[in-house]
Tab-separated table of C-alpha atoms in Angstrom:
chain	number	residue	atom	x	y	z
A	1	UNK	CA	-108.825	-82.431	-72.467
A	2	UNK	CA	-105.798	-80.282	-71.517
A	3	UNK	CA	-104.967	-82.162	-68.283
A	4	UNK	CA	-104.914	-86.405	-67.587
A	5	UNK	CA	-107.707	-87.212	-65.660
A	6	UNK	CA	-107.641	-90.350	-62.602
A	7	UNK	CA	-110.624	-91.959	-61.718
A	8	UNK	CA	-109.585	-93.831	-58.109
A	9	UNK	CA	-112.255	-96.841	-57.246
A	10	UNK	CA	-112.807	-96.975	-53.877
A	11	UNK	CA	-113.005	-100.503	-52.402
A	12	UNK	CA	-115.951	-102.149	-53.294
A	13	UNK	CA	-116.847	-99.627	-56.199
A	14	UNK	CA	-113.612	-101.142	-58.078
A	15	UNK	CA	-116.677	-103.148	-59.985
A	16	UNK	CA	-117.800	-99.643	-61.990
A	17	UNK	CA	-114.482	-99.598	-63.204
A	18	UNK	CA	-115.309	-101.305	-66.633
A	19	UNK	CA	-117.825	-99.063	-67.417
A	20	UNK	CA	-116.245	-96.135	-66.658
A	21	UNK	CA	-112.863	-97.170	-68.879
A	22	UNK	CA	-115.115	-98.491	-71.689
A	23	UNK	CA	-117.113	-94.907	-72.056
A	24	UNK	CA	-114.049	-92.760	-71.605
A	25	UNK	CA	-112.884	-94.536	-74.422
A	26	UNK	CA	-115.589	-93.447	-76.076
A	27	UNK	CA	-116.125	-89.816	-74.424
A	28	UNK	CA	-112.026	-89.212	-75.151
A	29	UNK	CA	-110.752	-91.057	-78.162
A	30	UNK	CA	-107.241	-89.809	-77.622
A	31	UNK	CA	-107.083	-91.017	-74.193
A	32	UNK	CA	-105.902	-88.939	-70.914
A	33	UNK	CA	-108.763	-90.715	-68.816
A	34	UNK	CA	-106.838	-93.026	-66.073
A	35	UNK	CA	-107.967	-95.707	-63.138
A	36	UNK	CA	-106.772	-97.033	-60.360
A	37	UNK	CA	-108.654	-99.386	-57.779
A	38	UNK	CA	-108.153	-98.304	-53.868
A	39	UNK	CA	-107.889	-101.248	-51.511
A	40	UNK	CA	-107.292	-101.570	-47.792
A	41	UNK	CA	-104.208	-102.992	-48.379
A	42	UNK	CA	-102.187	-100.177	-47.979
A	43	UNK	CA	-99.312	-102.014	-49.910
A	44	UNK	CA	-101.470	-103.162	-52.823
A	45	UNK	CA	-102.964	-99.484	-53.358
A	46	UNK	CA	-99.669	-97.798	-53.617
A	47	UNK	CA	-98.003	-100.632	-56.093
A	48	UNK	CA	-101.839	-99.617	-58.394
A	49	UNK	CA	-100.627	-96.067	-58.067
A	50	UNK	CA	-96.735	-96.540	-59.183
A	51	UNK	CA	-98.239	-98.827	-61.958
A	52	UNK	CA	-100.739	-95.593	-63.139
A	53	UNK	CA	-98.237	-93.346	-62.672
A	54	UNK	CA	-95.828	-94.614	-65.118
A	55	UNK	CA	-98.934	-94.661	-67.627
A	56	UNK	CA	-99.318	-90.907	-67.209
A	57	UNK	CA	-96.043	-90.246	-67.425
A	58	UNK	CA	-95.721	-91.731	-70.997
A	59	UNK	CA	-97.817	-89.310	-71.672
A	60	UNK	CA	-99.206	-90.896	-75.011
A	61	UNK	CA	-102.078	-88.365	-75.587
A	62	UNK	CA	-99.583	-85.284	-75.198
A	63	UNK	CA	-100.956	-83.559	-71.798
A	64	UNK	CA	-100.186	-81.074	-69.884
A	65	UNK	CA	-99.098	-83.448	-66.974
A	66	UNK	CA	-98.243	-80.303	-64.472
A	67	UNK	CA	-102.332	-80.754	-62.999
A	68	UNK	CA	-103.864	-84.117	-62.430
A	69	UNK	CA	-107.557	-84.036	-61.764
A	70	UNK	CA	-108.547	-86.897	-59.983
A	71	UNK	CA	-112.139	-87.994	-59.163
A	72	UNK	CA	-112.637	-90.213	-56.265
A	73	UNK	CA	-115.739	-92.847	-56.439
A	74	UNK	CA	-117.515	-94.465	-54.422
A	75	UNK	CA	-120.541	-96.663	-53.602
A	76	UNK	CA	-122.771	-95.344	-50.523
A	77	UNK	CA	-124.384	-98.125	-49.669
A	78	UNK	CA	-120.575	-100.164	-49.469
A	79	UNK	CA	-118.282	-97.905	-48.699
A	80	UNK	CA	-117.228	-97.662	-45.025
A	81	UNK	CA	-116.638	-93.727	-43.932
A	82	UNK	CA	-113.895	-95.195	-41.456
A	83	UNK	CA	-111.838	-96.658	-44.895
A	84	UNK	CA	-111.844	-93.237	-46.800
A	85	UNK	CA	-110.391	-91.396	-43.723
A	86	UNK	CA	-107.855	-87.972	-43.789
A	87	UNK	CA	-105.096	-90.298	-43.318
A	88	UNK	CA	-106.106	-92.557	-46.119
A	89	UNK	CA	-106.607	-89.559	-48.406
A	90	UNK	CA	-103.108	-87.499	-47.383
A	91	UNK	CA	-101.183	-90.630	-48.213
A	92	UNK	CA	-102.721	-91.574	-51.347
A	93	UNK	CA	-102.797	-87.623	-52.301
A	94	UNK	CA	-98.940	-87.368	-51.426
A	95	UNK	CA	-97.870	-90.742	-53.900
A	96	UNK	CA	-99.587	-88.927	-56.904
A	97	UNK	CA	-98.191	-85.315	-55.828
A	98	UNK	CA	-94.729	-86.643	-55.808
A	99	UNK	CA	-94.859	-86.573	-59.228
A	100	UNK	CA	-97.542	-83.910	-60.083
A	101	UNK	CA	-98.969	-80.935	-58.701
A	102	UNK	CA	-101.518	-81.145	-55.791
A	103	UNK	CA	-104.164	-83.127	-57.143
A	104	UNK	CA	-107.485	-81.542	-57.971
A	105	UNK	CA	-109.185	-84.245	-55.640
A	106	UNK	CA	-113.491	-84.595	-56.171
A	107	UNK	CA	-115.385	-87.068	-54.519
A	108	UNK	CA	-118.173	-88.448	-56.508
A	109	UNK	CA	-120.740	-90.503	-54.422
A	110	UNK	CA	-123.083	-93.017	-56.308
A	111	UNK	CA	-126.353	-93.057	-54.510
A	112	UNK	CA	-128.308	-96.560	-55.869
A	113	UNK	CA	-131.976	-95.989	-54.850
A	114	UNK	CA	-133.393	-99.089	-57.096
A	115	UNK	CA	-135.500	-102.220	-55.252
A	116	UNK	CA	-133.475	-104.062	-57.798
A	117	UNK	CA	-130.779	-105.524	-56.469
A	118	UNK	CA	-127.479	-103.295	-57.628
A	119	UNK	CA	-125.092	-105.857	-60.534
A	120	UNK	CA	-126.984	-109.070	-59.228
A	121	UNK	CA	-125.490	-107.980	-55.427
A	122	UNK	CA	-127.871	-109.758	-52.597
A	123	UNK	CA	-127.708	-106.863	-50.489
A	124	UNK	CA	-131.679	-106.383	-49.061
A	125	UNK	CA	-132.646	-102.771	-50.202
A	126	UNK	CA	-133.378	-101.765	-46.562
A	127	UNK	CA	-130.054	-102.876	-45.458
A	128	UNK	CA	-128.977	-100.769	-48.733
A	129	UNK	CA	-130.793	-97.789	-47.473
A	130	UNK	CA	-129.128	-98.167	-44.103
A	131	UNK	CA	-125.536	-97.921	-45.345
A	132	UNK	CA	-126.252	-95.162	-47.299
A	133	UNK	CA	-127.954	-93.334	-45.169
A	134	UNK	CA	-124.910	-93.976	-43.003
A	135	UNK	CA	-122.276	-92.737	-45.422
A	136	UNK	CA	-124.300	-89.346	-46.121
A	137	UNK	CA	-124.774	-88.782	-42.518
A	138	UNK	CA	-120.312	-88.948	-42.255
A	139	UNK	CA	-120.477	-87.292	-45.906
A	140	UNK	CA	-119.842	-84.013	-44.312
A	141	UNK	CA	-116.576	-84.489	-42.232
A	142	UNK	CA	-115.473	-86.604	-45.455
A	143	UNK	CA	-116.018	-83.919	-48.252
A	144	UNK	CA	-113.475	-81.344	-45.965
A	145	UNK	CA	-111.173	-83.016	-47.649
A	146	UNK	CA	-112.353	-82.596	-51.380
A	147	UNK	CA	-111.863	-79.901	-53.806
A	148	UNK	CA	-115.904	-80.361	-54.687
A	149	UNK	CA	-118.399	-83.349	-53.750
A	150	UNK	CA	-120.859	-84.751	-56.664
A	151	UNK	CA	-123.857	-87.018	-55.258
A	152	UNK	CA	-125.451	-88.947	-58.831
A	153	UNK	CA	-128.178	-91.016	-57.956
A	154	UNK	CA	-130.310	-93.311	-60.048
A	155	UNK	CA	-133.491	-91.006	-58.995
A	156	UNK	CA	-133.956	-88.759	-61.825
A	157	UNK	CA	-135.769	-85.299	-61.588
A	158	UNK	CA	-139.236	-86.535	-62.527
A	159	UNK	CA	-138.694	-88.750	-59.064
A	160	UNK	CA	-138.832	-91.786	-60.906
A	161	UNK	CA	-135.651	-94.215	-59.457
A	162	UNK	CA	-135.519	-97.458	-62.038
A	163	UNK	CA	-131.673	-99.715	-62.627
A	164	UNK	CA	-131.936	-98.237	-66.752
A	165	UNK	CA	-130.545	-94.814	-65.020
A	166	UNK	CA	-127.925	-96.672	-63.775
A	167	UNK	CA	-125.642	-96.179	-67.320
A	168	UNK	CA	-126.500	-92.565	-67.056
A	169	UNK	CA	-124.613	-92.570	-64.076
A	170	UNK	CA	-121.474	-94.194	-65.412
A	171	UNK	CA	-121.786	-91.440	-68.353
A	172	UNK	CA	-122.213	-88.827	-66.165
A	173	UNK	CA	-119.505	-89.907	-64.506
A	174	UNK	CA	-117.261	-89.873	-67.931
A	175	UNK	CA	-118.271	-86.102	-68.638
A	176	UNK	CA	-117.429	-84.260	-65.827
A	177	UNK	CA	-114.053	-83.771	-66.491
A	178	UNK	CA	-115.021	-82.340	-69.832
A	179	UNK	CA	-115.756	-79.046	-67.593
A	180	UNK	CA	-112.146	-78.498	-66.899
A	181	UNK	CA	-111.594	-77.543	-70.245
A	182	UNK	CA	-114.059	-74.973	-70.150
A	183	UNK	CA	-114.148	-71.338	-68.193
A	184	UNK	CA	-116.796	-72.789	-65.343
A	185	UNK	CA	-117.998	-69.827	-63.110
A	186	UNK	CA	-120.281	-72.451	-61.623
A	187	UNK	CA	-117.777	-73.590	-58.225
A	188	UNK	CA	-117.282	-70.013	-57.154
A	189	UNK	CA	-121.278	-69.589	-57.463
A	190	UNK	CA	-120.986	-72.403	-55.158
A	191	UNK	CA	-118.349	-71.087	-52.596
A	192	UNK	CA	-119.732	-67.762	-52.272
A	193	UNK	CA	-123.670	-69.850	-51.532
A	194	UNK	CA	-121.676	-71.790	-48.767
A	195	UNK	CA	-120.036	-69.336	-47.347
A	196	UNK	CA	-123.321	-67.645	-47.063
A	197	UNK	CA	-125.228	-70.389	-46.152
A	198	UNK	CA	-122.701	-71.249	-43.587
A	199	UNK	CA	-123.236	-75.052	-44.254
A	200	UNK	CA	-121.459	-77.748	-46.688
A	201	UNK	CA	-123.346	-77.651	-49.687
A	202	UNK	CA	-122.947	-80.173	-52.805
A	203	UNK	CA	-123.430	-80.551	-56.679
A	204	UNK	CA	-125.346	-83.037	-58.551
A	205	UNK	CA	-124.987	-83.591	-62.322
A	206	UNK	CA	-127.358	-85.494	-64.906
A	207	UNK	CA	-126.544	-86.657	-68.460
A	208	UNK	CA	-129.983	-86.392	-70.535
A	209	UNK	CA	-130.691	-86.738	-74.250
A	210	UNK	CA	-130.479	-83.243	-76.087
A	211	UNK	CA	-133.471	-82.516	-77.146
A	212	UNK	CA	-132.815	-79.110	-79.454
A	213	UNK	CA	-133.002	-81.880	-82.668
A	214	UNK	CA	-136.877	-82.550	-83.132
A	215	UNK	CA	-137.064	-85.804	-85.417
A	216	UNK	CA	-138.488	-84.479	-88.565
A	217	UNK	CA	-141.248	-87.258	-88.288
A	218	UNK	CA	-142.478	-85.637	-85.120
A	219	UNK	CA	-142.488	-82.165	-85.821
A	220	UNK	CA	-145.828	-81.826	-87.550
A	221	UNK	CA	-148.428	-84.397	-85.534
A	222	UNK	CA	-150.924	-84.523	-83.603
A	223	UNK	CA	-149.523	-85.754	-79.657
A	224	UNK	CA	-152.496	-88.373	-78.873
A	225	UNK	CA	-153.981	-86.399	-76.318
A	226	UNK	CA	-152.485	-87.186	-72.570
A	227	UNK	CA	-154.803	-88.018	-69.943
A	228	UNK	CA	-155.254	-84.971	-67.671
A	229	UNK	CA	-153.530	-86.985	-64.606
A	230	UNK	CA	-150.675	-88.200	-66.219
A	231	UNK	CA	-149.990	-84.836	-66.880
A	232	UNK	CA	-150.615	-83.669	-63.240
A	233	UNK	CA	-148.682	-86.422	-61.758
A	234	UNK	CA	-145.371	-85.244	-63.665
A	235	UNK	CA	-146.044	-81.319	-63.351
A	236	UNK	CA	-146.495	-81.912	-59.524
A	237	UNK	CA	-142.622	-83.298	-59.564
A	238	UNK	CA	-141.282	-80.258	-61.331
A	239	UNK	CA	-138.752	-78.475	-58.399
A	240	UNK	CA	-140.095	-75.917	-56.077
A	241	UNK	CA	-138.875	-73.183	-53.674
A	242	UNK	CA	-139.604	-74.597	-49.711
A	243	UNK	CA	-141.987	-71.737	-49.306
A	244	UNK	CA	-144.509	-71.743	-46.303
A	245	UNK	CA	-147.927	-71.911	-46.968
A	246	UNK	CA	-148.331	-69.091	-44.510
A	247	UNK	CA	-146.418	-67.227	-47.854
A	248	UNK	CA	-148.581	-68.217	-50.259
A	249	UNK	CA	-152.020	-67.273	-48.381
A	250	UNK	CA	-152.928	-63.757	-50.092
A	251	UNK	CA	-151.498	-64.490	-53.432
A	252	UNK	CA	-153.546	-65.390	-56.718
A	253	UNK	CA	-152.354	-68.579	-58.338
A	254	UNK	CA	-150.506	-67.314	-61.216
A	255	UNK	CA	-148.599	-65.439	-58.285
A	256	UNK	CA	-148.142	-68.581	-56.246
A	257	UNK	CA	-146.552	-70.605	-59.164
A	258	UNK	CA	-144.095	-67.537	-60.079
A	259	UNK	CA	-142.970	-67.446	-55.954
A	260	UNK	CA	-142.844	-71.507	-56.100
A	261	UNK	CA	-141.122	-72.209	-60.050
A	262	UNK	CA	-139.998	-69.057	-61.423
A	263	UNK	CA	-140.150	-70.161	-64.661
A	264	UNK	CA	-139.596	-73.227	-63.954
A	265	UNK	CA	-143.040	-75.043	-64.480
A	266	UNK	CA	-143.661	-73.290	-67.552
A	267	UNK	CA	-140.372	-74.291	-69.282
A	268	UNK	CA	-140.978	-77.898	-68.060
A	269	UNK	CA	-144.687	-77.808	-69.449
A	270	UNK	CA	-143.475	-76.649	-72.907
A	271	UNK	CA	-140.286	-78.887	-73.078
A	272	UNK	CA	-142.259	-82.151	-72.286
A	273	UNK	CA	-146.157	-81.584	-73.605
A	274	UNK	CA	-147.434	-80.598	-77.009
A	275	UNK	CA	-147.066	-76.822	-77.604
A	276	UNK	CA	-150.007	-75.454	-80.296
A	277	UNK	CA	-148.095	-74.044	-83.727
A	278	UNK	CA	-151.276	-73.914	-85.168
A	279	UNK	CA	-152.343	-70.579	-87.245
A	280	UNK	CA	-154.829	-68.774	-84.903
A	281	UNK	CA	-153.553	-69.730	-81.242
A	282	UNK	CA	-155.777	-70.943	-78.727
A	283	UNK	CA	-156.423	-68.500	-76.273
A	284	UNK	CA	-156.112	-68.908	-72.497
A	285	UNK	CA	-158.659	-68.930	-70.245
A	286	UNK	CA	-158.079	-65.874	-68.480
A	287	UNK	CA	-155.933	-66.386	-64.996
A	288	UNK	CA	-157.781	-67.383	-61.707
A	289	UNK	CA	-157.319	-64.436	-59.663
A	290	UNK	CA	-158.822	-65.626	-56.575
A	291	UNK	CA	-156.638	-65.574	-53.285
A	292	UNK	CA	-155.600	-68.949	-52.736
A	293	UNK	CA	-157.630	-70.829	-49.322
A	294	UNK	CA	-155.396	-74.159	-49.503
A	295	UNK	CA	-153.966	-75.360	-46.058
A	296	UNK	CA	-150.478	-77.228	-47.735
A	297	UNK	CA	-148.298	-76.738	-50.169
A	298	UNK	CA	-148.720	-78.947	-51.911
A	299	UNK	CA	-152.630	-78.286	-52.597
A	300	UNK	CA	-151.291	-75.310	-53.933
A	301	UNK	CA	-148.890	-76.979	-56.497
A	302	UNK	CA	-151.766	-79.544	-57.729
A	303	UNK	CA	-153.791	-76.775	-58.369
A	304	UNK	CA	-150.847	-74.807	-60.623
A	305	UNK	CA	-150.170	-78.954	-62.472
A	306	UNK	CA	-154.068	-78.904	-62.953
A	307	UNK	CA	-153.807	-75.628	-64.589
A	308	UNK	CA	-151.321	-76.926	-66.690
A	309	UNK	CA	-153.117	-80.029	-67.550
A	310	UNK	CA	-156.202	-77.856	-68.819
A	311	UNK	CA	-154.249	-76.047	-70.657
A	312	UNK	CA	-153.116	-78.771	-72.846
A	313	UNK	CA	-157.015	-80.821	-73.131
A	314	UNK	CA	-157.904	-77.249	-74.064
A	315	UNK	CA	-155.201	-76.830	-76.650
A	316	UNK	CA	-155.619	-80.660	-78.131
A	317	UNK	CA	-159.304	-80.478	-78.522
A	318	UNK	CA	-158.930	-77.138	-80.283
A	319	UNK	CA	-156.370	-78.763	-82.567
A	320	UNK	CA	-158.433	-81.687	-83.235
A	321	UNK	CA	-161.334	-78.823	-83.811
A	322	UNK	CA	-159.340	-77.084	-86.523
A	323	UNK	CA	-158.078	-79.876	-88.586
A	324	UNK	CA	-161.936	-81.037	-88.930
A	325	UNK	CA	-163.069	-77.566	-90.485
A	326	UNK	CA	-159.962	-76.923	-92.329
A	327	UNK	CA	-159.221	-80.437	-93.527
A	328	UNK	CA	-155.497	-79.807	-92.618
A	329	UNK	CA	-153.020	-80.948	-90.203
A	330	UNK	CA	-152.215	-79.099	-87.246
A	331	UNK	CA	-148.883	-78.375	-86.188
A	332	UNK	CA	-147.459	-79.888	-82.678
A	333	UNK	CA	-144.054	-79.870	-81.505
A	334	UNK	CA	-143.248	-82.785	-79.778
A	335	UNK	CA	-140.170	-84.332	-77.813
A	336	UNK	CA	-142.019	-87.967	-78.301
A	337	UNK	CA	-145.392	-89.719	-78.954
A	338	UNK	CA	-146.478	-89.894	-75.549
A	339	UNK	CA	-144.483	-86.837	-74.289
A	340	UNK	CA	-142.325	-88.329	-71.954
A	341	UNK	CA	-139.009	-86.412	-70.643
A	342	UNK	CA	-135.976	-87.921	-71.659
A	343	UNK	CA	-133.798	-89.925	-68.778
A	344	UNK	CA	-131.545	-88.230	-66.646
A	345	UNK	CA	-129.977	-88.982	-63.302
A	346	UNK	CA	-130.296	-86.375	-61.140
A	347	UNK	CA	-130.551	-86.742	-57.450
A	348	UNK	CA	-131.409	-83.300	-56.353
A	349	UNK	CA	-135.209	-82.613	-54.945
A	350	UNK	CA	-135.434	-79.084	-56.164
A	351	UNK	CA	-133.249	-76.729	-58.220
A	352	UNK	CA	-134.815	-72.960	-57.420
A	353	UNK	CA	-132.099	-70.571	-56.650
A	354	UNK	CA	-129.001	-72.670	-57.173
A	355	UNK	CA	-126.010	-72.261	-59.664
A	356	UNK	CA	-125.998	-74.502	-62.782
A	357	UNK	CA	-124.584	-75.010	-65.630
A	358	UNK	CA	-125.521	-76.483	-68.666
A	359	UNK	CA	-122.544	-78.369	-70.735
A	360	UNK	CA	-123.723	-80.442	-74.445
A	361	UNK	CA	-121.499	-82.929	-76.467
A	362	UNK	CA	-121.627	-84.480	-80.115
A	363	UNK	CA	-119.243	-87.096	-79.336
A	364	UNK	CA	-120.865	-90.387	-79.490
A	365	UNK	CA	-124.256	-89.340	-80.009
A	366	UNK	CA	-126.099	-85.888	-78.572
A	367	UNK	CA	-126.410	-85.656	-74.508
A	368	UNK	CA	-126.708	-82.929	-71.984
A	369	UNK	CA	-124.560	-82.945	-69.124
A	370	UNK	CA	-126.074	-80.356	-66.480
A	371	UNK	CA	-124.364	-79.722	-63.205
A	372	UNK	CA	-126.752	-78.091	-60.279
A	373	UNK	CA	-124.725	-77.255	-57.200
A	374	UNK	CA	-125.937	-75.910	-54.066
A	375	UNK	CA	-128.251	-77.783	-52.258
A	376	UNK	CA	-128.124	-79.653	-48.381
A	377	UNK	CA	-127.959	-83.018	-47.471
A	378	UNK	CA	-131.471	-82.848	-46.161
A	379	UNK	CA	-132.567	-81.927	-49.499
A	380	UNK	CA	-131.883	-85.855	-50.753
A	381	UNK	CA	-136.007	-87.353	-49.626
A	382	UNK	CA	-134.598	-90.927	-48.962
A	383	UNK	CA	-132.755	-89.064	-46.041
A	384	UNK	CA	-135.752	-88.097	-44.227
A	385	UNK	CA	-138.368	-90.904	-45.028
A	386	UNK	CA	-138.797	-94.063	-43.071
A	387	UNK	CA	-138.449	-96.566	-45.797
A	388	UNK	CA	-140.319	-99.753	-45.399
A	389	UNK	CA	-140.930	-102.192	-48.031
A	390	UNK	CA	-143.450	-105.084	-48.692
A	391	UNK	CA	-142.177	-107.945	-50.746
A	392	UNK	CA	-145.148	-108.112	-53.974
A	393	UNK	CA	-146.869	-111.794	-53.161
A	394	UNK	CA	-146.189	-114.409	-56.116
A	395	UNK	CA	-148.761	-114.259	-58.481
């Protein structure tokens, strides 16, 4: 890290502060990683930011102190738009640029989708839901002010939202400054799509296991064979293009999931299911070239996970096939037992067509930290669903 970094805790989202100092520890064992906890109190907020200050300026981990990045955080559901205002913002930004150069100021919005109640709060989740859906709807005049807006929910990619992604937020969190250090190309990918969009347009980022170091245990069994749902159910999550089903009438399936995925649901098929090794491959059915008939969209993607799912019962019961006649072991390569994709928390609904970047660490452990920027505000689901929940009856 060539630069200090500042983390500033906006009002209620002071309690993430812990977990943020306690991983940067971690992330940055020489230090440079700062915090600072802004209150309404206009007096109270600039004696925190004389008090961090004079830590920077010691200057114990031997930084270049002429560029501060500072990351601004916040809870959705608690903070109030009105607090984090331009006035708010130009004052705190002129204390630190007395003594620094303009601060690189990002706004990092934590988006807690859970039912469970967020650190034992006794918020109601549809009162939770309200606020934030509040907050995103101001997010746009607020992120004017920011160098670059991240939204990190606990809702990872496989649309699964559960309070163990909630960590993975906090190390997400950690990581991004780790990108300073490195010659990014990924924030003028993103200017250029706004200016061509003509619309604000933000980044998400997701910390994930790294999965390029197969246990040796795994790498030569037999995955119990997946029932054909399951693996339906997950492919029909992979991200898609928001193509028309008036564009996909005329085109063959194989053609359909190219316009929809790219590549996409083919690198997410291989990367979380069983892949044959086996000598003598199985060999595909050949493609369904008949012109799709379907009526929605997503007709047309449960047909492509389907194909996907046959795929592997074909390739699993040809595996099983081969180690009876050949009394030998087939070869799989596996990410787990049950194939499931490693945890991430990523809020963002589809990724066709938008920059990323892909960043991996050894510090602490092997992770993935992958920044997708690029997508709307009406991207985020929660923002255009009418949420209402039944409490489960006491068994």
């Amino acid at each position: 890290m060539v630069h200090p970094v500042l983390y500033i805790f906006w009002e209620d989202a002071c309690a993430t502060e812990h977990e943020i100092r306690k991983r940067a520890e971690k992330a940055h064992p020489h230090g440079g990683v700062f915090t600072l906890c802004a209150d309404k109190n206009e007096a109270d907020t600039r004696k925190a930011v004389q008090t961090v200050k004079a830590q920077i300026q010691r200057n114990e981990a031997g930084l270049n102190l002429k560029r501060l990045h500072t990351y601004v955080v916040v809870q959705a559901h608690r903070a109030s738009p009105d607090a984090i205002e331009t006035d708010n913002l130009t004052r705190l930004r002129g204390w630190l640029a007395g003594d620094f150069a303009v601060p690189d100021m990002n706004l990092c919005v934590l988006l807690y989708e859970s039912l469970e109640p967020y650190e034992g709060e006794d918020m109601e989740y549809n009162t939770r839901m309200e606020q934030t859906r509040a907050f995103l709807s101001a997010l746009p005049g607020l992120s004017a002010s920011f160098a670059r807006t991240f939204l990190l929910s606990d809702r990872n990619e496989r649309d699964t939202v559960h309070p163990s992604h909630w960590p993975l937020i906090y190390e997400t969190l950690t990581r991004l400054p780790s990108v300073h250090t490195t010659d990014s190309r990924l924030y003028e990918s993103l200017e250029a799509k706004t200016i061509g969009e003509g619309t604000l347009l933000y980044l998400t980022a997701g910390i994930e296991l790294d999965a390029t170091d197969i246990p040796a245990a795994l790498s030569d069994i037999i995955s119990p064979s997946i029932p054909f749902h399951e693996i339906t159910d997950r492919m029909m999550s992979v991200a898609a293009n928001p193509i028309g089903i008036t564009k996909l009438r005329g085109l063959t399936l194989a053609e359909a999931e190219r316009a929809l995925f790219g590549s996409r649901a083919e690198m997410f098929y291989t990367g979380n299911f069983a892949t044959y090794k086996s000598a003598g491959a199985v060999p595909d059915v050949p493609p369904d070239n008949r012109l799709i008939k379907a009526w929605r969209v997503c007709t047309v993607i449960k047909k492509i996970a389907e194909a996907y799912a046959g795929r592997y019962q074909r390739h699993y019961r040809q595996a099983m096939e081969t180690a009876r006649r050949s009394n030998d072991k087939p070869v799989f390569h596996v990410r787990s037992k049950n194939a499931e994709p490693p945890p991430c928390a990523l809020s963002l609904i589809r990724w066709d067509g938008l920059p990323e970047e892909v960043y991996r660490f050894t510090e602490g452990g092997p992770c993935v930290l992958r920044i997708v920027g690029g997508f709307n505000i009406n991207d985020l689901r929660f923002m255009n669903n009418n949420i209402s929940i039944t409490p489960l009856a006491d068994n």
